[in-house]
Short mmCIF file of C-alpha atoms in Angstrom, two decimals:
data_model
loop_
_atom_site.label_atom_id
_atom_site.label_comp_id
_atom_site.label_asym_id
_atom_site.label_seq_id
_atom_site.Cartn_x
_atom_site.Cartn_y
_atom_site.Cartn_z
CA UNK A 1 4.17 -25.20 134.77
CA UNK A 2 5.93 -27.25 132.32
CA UNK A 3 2.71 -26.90 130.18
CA UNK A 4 2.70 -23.55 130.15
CA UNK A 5 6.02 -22.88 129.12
CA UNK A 6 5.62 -25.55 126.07
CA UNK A 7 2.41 -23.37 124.98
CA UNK A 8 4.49 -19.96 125.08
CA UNK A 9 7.48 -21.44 123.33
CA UNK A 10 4.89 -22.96 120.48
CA UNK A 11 3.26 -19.39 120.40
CA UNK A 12 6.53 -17.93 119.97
CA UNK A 13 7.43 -20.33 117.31
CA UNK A 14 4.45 -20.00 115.29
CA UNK A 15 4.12 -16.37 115.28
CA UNK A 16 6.41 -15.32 112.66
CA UNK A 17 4.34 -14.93 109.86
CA UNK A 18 7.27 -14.20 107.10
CA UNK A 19 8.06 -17.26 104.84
CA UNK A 20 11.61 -16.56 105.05
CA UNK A 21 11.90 -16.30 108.84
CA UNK A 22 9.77 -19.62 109.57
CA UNK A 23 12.97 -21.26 110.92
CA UNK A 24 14.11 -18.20 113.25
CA UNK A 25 13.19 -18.71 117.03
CA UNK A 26 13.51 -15.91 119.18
CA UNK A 27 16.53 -16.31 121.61
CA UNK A 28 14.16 -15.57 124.75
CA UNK A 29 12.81 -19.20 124.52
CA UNK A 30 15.62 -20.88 124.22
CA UNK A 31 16.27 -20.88 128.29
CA UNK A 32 12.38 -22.25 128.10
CA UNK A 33 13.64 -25.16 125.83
CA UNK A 34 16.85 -25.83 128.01
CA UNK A 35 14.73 -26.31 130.59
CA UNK A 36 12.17 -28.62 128.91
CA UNK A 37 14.91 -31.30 127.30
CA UNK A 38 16.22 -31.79 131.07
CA UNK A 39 12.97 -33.79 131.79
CA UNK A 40 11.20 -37.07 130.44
CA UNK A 41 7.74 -34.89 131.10
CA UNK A 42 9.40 -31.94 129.07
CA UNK A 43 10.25 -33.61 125.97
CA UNK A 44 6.35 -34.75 125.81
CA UNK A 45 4.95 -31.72 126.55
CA UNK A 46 7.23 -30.88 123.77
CA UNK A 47 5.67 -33.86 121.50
CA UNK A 48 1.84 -32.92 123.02
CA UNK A 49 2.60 -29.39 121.77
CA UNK A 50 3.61 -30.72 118.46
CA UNK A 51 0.38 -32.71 117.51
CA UNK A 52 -1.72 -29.01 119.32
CA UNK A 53 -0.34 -27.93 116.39
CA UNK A 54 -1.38 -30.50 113.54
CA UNK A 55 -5.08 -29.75 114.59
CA UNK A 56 -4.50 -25.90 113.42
CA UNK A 57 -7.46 -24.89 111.34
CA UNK A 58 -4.88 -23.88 108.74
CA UNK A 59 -3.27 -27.83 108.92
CA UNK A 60 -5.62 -31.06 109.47
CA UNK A 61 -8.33 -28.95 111.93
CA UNK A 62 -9.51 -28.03 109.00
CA UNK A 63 -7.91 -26.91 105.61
CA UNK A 64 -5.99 -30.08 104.84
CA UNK A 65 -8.93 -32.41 105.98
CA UNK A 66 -12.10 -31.45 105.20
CA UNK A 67 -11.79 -27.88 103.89
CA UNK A 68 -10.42 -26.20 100.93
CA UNK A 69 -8.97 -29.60 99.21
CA UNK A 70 -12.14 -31.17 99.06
CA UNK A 71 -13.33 -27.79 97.30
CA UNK A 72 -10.36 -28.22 95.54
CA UNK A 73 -11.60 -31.81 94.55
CA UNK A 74 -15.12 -30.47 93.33
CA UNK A 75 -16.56 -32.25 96.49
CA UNK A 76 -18.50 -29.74 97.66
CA UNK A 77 -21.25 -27.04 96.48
CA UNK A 78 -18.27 -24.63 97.08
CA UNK A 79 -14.97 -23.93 95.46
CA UNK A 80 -12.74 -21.86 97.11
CA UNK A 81 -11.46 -19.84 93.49
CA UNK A 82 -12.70 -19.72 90.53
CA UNK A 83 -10.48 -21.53 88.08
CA UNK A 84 -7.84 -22.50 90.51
CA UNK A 85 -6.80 -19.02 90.21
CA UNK A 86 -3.88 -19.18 93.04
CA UNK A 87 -2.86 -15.65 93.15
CA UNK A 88 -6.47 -14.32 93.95
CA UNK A 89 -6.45 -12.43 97.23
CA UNK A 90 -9.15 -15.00 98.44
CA UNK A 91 -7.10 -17.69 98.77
CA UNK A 92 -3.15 -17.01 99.30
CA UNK A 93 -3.75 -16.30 102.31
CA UNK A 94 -4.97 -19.47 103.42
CA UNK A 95 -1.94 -21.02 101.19
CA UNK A 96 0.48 -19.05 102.83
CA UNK A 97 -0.55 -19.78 105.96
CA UNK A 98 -0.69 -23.58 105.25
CA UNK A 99 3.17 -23.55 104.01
CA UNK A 100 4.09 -21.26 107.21
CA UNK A 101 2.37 -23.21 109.60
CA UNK A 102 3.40 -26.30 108.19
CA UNK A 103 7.19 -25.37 108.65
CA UNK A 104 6.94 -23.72 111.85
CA UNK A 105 5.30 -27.25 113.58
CA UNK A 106 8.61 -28.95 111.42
CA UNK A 107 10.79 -26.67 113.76
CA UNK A 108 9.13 -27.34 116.68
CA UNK A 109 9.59 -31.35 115.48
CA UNK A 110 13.11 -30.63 115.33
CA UNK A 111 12.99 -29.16 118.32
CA UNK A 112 12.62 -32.33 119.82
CA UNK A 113 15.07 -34.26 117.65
CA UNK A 114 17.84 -31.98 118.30
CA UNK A 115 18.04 -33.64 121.89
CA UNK A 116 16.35 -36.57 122.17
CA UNK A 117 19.05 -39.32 121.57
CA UNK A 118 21.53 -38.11 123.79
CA UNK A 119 18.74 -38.11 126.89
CA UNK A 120 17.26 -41.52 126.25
CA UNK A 121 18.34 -42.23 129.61
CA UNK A 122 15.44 -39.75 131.11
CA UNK A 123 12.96 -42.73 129.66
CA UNK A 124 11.96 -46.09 130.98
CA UNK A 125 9.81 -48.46 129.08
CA UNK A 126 11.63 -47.57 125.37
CA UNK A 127 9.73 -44.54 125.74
CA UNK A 128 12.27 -42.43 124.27
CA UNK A 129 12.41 -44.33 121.38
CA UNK A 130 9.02 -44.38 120.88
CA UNK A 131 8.74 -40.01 121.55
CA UNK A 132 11.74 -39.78 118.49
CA UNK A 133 9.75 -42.05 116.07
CA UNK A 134 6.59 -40.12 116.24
CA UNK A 135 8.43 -37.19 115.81
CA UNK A 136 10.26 -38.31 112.56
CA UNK A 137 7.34 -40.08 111.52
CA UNK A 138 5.45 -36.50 111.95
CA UNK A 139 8.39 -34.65 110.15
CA UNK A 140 7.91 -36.91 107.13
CA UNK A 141 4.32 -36.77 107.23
CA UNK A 142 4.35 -33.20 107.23
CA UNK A 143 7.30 -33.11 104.57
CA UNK A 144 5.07 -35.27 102.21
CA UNK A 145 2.21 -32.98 102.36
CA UNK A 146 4.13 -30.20 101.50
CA UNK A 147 5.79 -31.97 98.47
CA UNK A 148 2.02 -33.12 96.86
CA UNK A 149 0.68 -29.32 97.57
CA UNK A 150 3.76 -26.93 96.01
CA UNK A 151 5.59 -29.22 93.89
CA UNK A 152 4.41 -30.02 90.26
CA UNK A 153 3.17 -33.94 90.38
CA UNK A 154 5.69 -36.78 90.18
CA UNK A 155 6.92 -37.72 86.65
CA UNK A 156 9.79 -39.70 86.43
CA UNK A 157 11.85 -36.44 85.86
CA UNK A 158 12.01 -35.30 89.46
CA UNK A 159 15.07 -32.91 88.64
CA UNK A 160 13.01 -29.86 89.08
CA UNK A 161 13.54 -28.01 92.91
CA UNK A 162 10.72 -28.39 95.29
CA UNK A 163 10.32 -27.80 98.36
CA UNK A 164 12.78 -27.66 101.58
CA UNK A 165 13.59 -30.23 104.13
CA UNK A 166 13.90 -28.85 107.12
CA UNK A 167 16.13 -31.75 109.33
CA UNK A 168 17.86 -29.01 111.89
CA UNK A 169 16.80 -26.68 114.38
CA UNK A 170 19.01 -23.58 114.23
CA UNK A 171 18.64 -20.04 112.14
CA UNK A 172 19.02 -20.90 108.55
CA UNK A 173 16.72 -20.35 105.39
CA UNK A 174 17.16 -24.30 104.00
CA UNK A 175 17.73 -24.69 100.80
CA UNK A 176 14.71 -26.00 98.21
CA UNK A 177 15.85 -29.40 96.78
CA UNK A 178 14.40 -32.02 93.88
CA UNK A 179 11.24 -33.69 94.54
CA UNK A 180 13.31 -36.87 94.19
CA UNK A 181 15.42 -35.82 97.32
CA UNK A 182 12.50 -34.74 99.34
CA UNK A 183 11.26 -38.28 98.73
CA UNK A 184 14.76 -39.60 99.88
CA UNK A 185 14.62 -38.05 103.01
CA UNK A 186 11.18 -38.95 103.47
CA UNK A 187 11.78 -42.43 103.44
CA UNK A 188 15.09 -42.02 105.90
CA UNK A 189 13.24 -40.72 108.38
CA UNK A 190 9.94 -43.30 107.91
CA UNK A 191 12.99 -46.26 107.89
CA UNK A 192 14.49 -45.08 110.97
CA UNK A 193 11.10 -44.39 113.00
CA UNK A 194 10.28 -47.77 111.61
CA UNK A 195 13.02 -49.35 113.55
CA UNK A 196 12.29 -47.56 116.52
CA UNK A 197 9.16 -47.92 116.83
CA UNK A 198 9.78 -52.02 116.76
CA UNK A 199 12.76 -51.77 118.58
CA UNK A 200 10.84 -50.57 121.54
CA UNK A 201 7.95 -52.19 121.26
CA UNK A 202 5.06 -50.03 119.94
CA UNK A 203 1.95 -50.91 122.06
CA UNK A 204 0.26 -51.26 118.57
CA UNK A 205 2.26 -53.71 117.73
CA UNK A 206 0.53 -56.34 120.07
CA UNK A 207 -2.07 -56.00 118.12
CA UNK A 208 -4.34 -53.18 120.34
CA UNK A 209 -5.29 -50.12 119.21
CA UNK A 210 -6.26 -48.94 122.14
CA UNK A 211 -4.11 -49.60 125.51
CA UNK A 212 -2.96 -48.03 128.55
CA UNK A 213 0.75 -47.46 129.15
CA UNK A 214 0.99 -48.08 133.07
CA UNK A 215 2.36 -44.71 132.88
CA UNK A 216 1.19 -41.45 133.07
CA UNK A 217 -0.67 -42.81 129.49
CA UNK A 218 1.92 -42.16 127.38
CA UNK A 219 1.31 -44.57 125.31
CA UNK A 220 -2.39 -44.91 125.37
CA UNK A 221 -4.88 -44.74 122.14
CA UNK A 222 -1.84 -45.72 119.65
CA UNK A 223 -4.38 -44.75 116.67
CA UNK A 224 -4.39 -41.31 117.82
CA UNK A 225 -0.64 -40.53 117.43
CA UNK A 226 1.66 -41.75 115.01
CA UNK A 227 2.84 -45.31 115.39
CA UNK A 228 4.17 -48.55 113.68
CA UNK A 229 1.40 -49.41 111.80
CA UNK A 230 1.23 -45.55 110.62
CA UNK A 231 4.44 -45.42 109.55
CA UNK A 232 4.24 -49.02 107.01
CA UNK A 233 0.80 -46.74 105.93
CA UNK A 234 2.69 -43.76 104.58
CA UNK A 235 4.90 -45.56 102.99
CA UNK A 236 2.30 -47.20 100.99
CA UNK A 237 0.77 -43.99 100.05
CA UNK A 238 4.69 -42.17 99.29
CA UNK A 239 5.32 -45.08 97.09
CA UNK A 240 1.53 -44.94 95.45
CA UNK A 241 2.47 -41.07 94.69
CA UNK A 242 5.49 -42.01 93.36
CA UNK A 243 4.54 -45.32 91.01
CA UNK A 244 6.38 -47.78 92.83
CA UNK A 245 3.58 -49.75 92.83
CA UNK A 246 5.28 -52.91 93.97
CA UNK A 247 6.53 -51.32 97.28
CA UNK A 248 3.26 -49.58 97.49
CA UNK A 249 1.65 -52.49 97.75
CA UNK A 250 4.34 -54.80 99.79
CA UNK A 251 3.37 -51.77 102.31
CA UNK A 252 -0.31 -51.89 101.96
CA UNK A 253 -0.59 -55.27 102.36
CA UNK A 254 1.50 -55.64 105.01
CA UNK A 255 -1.28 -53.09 107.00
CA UNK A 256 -3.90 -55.40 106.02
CA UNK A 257 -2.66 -58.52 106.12
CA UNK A 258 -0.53 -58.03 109.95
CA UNK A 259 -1.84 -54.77 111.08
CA UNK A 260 -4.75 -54.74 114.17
CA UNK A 261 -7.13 -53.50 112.52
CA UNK A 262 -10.90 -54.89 111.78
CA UNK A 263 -13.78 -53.44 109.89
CA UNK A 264 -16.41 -51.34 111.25
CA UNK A 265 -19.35 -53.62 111.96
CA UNK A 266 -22.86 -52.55 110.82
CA UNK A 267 -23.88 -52.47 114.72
CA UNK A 268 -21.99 -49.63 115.79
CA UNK A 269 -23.37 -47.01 113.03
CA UNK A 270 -26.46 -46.25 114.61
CA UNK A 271 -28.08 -45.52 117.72
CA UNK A 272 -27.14 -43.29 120.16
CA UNK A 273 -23.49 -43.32 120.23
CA UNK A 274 -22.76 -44.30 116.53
CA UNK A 275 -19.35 -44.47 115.44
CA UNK A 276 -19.07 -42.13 112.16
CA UNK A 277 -15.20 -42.55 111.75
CA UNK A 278 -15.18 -45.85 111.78
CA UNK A 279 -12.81 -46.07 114.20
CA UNK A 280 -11.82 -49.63 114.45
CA UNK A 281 -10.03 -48.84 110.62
CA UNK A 282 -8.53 -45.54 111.54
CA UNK A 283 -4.43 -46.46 111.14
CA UNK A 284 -3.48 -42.62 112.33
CA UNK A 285 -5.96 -39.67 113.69
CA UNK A 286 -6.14 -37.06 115.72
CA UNK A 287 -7.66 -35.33 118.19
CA UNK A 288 -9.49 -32.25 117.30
CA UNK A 289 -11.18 -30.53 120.88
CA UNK A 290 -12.73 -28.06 118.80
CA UNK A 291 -14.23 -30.36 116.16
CA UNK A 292 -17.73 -29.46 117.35
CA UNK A 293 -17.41 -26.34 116.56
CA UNK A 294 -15.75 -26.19 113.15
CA UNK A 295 -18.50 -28.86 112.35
CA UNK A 296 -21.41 -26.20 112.99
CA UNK A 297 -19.59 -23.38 111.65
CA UNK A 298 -18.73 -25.19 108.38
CA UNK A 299 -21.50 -27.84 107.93
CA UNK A 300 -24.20 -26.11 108.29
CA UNK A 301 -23.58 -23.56 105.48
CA UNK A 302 -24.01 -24.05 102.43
CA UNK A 303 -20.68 -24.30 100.89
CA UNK A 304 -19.40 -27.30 102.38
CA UNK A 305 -23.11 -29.37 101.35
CA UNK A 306 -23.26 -31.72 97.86
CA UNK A 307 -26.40 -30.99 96.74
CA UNK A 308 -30.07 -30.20 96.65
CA UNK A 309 -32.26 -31.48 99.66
CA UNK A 310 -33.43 -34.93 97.85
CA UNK A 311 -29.57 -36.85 97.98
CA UNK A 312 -29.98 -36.79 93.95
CA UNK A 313 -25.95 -36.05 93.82
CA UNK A 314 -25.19 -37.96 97.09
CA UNK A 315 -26.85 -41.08 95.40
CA UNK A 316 -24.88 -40.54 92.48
CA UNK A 317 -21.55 -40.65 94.14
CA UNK A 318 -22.30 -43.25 96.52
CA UNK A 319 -23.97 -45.40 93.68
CA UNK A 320 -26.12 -47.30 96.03
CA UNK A 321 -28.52 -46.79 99.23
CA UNK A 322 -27.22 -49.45 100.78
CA UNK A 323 -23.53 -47.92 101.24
CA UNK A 324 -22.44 -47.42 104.96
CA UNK A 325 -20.99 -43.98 103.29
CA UNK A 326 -23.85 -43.10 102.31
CA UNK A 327 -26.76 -44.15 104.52
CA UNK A 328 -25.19 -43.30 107.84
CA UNK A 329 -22.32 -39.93 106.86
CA UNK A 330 -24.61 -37.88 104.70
CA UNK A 331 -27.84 -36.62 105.85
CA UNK A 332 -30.41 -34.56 104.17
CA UNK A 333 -31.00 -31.44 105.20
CA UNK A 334 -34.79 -30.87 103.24
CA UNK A 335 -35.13 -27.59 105.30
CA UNK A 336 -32.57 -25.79 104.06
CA UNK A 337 -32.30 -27.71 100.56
CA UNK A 338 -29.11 -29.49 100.59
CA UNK A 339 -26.92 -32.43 101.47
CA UNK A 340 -24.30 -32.67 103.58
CA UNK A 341 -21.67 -34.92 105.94
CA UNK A 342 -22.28 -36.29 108.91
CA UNK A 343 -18.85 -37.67 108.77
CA UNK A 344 -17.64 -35.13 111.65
CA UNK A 345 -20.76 -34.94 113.50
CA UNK A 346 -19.76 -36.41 116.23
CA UNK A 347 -20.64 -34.49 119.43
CA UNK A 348 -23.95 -36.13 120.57
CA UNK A 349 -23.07 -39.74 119.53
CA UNK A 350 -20.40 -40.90 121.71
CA UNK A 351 -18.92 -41.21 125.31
CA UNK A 352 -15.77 -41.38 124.06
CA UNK A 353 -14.22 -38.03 124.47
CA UNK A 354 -11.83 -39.35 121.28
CA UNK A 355 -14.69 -40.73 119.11
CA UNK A 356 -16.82 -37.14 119.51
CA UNK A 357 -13.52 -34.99 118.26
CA UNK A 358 -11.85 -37.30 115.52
CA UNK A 359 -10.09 -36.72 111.58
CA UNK A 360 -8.75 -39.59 110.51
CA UNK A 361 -5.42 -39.28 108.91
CA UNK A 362 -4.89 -42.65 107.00
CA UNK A 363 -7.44 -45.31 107.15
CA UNK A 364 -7.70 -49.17 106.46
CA UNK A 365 -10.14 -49.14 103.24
CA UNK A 366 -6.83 -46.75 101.55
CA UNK A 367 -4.60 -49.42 101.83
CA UNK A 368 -7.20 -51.83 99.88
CA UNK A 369 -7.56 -49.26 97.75
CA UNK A 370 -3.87 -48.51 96.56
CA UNK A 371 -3.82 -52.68 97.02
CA UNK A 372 -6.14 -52.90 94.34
CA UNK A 373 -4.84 -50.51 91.64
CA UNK A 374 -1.68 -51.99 92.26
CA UNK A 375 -2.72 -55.29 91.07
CA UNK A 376 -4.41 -53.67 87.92
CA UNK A 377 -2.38 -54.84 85.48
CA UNK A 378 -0.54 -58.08 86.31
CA UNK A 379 -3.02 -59.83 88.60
CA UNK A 380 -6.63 -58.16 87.76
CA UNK A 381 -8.74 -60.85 89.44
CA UNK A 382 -6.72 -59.93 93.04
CA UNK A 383 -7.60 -56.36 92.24
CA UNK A 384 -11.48 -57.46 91.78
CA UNK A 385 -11.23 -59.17 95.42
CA UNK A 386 -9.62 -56.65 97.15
CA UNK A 387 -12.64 -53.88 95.38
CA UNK A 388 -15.39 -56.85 96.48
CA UNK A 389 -14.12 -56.89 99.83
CA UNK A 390 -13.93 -53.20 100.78
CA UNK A 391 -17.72 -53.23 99.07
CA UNK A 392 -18.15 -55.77 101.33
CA UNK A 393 -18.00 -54.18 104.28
CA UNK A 394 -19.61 -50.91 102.80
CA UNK A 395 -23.39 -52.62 102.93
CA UNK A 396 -23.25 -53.58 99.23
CA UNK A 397 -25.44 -56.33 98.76
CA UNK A 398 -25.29 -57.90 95.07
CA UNK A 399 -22.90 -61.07 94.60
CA UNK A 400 -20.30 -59.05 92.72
CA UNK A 401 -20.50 -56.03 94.74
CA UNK A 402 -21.39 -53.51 91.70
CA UNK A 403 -17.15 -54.59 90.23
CA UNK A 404 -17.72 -56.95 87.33
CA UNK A 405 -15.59 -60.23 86.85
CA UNK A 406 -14.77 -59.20 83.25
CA UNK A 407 -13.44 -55.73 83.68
CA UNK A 408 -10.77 -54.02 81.77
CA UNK A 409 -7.83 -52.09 83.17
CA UNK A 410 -9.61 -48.99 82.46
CA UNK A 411 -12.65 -49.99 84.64
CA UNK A 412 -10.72 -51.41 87.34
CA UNK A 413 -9.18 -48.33 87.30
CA UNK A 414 -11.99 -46.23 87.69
CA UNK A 415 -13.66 -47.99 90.08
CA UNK A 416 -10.79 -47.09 92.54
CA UNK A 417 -11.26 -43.84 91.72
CA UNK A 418 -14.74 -43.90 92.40
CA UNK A 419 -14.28 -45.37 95.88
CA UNK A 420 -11.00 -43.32 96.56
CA UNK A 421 -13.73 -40.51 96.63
CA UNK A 422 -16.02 -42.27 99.06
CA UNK A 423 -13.44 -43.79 101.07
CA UNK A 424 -12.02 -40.50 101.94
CA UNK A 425 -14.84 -37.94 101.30
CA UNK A 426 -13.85 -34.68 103.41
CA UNK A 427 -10.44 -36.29 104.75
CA UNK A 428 -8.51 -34.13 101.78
CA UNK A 429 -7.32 -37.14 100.00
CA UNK A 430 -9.42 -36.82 96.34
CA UNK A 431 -7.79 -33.95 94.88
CA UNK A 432 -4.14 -35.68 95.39
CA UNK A 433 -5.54 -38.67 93.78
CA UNK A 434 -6.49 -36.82 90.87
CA UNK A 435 -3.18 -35.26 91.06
CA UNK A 436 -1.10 -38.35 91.34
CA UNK A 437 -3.14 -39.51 88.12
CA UNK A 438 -2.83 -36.51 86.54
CA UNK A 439 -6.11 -36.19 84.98
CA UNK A 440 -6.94 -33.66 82.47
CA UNK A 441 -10.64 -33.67 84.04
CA UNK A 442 -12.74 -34.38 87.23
CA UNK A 443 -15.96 -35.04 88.53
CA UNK A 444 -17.52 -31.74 88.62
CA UNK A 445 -20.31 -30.75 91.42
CA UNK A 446 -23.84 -30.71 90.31
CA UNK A 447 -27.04 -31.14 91.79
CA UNK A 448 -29.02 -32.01 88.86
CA UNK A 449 -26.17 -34.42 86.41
CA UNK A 450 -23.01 -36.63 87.86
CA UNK A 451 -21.12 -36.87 84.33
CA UNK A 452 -20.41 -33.02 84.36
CA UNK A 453 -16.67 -32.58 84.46
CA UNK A 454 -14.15 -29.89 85.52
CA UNK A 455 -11.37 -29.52 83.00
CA UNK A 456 -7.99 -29.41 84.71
CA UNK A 457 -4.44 -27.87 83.95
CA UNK A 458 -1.35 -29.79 85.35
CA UNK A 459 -0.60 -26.51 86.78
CA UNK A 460 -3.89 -26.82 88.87
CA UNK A 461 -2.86 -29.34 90.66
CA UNK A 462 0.29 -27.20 92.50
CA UNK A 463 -0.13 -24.50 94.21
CA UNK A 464 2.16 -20.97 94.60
CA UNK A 465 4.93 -20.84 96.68
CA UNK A 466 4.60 -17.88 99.19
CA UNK A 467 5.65 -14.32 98.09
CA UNK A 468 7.96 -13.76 100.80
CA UNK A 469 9.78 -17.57 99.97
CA UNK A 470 10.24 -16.87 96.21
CA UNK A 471 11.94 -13.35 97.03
CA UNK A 472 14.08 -14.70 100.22
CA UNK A 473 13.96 -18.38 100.09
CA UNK A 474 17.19 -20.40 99.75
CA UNK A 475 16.03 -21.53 95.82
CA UNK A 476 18.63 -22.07 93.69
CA UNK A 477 18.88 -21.14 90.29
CA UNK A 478 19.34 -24.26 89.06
CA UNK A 479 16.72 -26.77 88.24
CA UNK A 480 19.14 -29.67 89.20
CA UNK A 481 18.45 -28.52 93.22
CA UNK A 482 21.15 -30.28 95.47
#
């Protein structure tokens, strides 16, 4: 019954389709909440509800994983505009819809946090603890997103309003505040989930991934909801965006140096039940039931492929045959002329109800990633190793691993670009790389050349705030924010 009642209330909540009224609950589920807060199975039913609602098609089921910012990124044969052209009827609606979406799941978040630390004592097993750090650590996470899609990329000047954050549940239009103060809050809520999350023990934290909570399973399949080691993640990749590269990489390697988790081995990406996530790296994912389906409908068109039936393009991203990215996620499609990913092709290959409906959220080879650009500049040879080793366990075969001993910043550089894109190919991470680097041009999608570029405007890389927000949004006037 309980279930039920969590499903109408999240219904109710997301149905408001104005920008300005995405905070406004209707006062006929508020008994529905009352009655939900009063239990320990309420308040996760409350939590389950809130992750039902990550996997929208309009959040990570779809647009902010694997759909329109890899055509964003020039990853696929389609683009969803032509020249980023925001305001075209074709695509605000699928921005809008990511921005109201987006903040109707933060009110359901907040939701939970509005009650949760004064009825700790409906938990056993610090399990309260661990329910309110998932639930910052998801209000950050979500937060963050927001910030990297509708506010102009971080400069040092981070005066100019961005975005709201939404910390509340109650009727109010929040006011839009600096980038620099979204990234405050950010890392207020990440610190005190942090905390929790050790205080009470995160199952993760003994070093399995995977574990049963004695329970009701609560705390089963730690990679699959937001947890310690997720939480040490994002900060890595908050401080990355933000050029604090020496936290960004205290964080990263902390994750690789303490966290649980091991690379893929070779063994497990074929056969019948081969593991195309890699799942042993996956820090945070989720659960998608319907992945199966968005995988035929999307996949096997033509927009989402990379190129002409012979791999000619995939080859040329994925730089050698050898490449676990490439010889076991892409597969040629010769009959219909194109190349696409296997990545989320999961439905025949596992027993594992989790493996078959899996988007990864932040993964291991990231954190070697923003590792390695960190040490760039003052230790290049710890960059190289950290490149090698990620190679490593890619298939690459030659001594040096295709990253030469003698190469300059600029090359180092690039090479993490290059593997950024491989790395996270359809997981929506390549266009905010670009972003965070702000580069004035990107790989461009062709079948027949892989040095064809897109030229980019910085305005490119953020995208409209909704209609209905810039008419009744809380935005002030100012460019100082509060």
């Amino acid at each position: 019954m309980k279930k039920v009642i969590y499903s109408l209330l999240t219904a109710t909540l997301l149905g408001f389709s104005a920008c300005s009224e995405w905070l406004d609950v209707a006062p006929s589920t508020e008994k529905d909440r009352d009655d939900l807060i009063e239990t320990e199975d309420g308040f996760k039913q409350m939590l389950y509800g809130t992750y039902i609602n990550m996997i929208n098609p309009s959040l990570y089921g779809h647009q902010l994983t694997y759909g329109m910012f890899e055509g964003l990124a020039r990853n696929y044969v389609w683009t969803p505009i032509q020249n980023y052209n925001y305001l075209s009827t074709d695509i605000r609606p699928t921005i809008d819809a990511i921005w109201s979406t987006s903040y109707n799941n933060i009110a359901n978040v907040n939701s939970i946090l509005k009650d949760i630390e004064t009825r700790k004592s409906l938990f056993s097993n610090g399990e309260g603890d661990i329910l309110e750090a998932e639930a910052l650590t998801m209000r950050a996470f979500t937060h963050f997103d927001l910030l990297r899609i509708f506010a102009p990329a971080y400069t040092g000047n981070e005066k100019t309003v961005a975005i709201p954050y939404v910390e509340t549940y109650e009727r109010v239009r929040y006011p839009h505040i600096t980038e620099e103060n979204v990234v405050k809050k950010i890392f207020t809520d990440l610190d005190k989930a942090e905390k929790l999350f050790k205080d009470a023990g995160d199952p993760i934290l003994s070093g399995r991934t995977t574990t049963s909570s004695g329970k009701g399973e609560f705390l089963a399949n730690r990679q699959y909801r937001f947890n310690y080691w997720a939480v040490q993640a994002l900060k890595a990749r908050v401080y990355m965006y933000i050029n604090n590269k020496t936290e960004a990489l205290n964080y990263a390697m902390k994750v690789i140096e303490e966290g649980p988790f091991a690379w893929v081995d070779a063994s497990v990406l074929t056969g019948d039940y081969a593991d195309r996530v890699f799942t042993s790296e996956l820090i945070c994912a989720l659960n998608v039931p319907k992945l199966s389906t968005y995988y035929d409908t999307y996949f096997t068109s033509e927009k989402y492929s990379l190129s002409d039936g012979w791999g000619i393009y995939g080859l040329s991203v994925f730089e050698d045959s050898n490449d676990y990215r490439y010889l076991y996620l892409l597969k040629n499609d010769k009959k219909n002329n194109k190349v696409i990913s296997s990545k989320y092709d999961q439905k025949p290959h596992s027993t594992s109800t989790l493996m078959k409906e899996t988007v990864p959220l932040i993964r291991l080879g990231e954190m070697y990633l923003i590792a390695a650009e960190c040490n760039i500049t003052q230790e290049p040879n710890e960059a190289i190793r950290l490149l090698r080793e990620l190679k490593l366990h890619r298939g690459y075969l030659s001594a040096d691993k295709g990253i030469a001993a003698d190469a300059s910043e600029t090359q180092l550089l690039e090479y993490v670009r290059k593997e950024t894109r491989k790395e996270t190919y359809a997981e929506g991470q390549t266009f905010f790389m670009y972003k965070r680097l702000k580069l004035n041009a990107i790989p461009e999608f062709s079948p027949w050349s892989s040095s064809m570029t897109t030229l980019m405007k910085p305005e490119y890389y953020t995208l409209p705030l909704p209609e209905d927000e810039k008419e009744y949004g809380n935005i002030p006037s100012s460019q100082t924010g509060n």
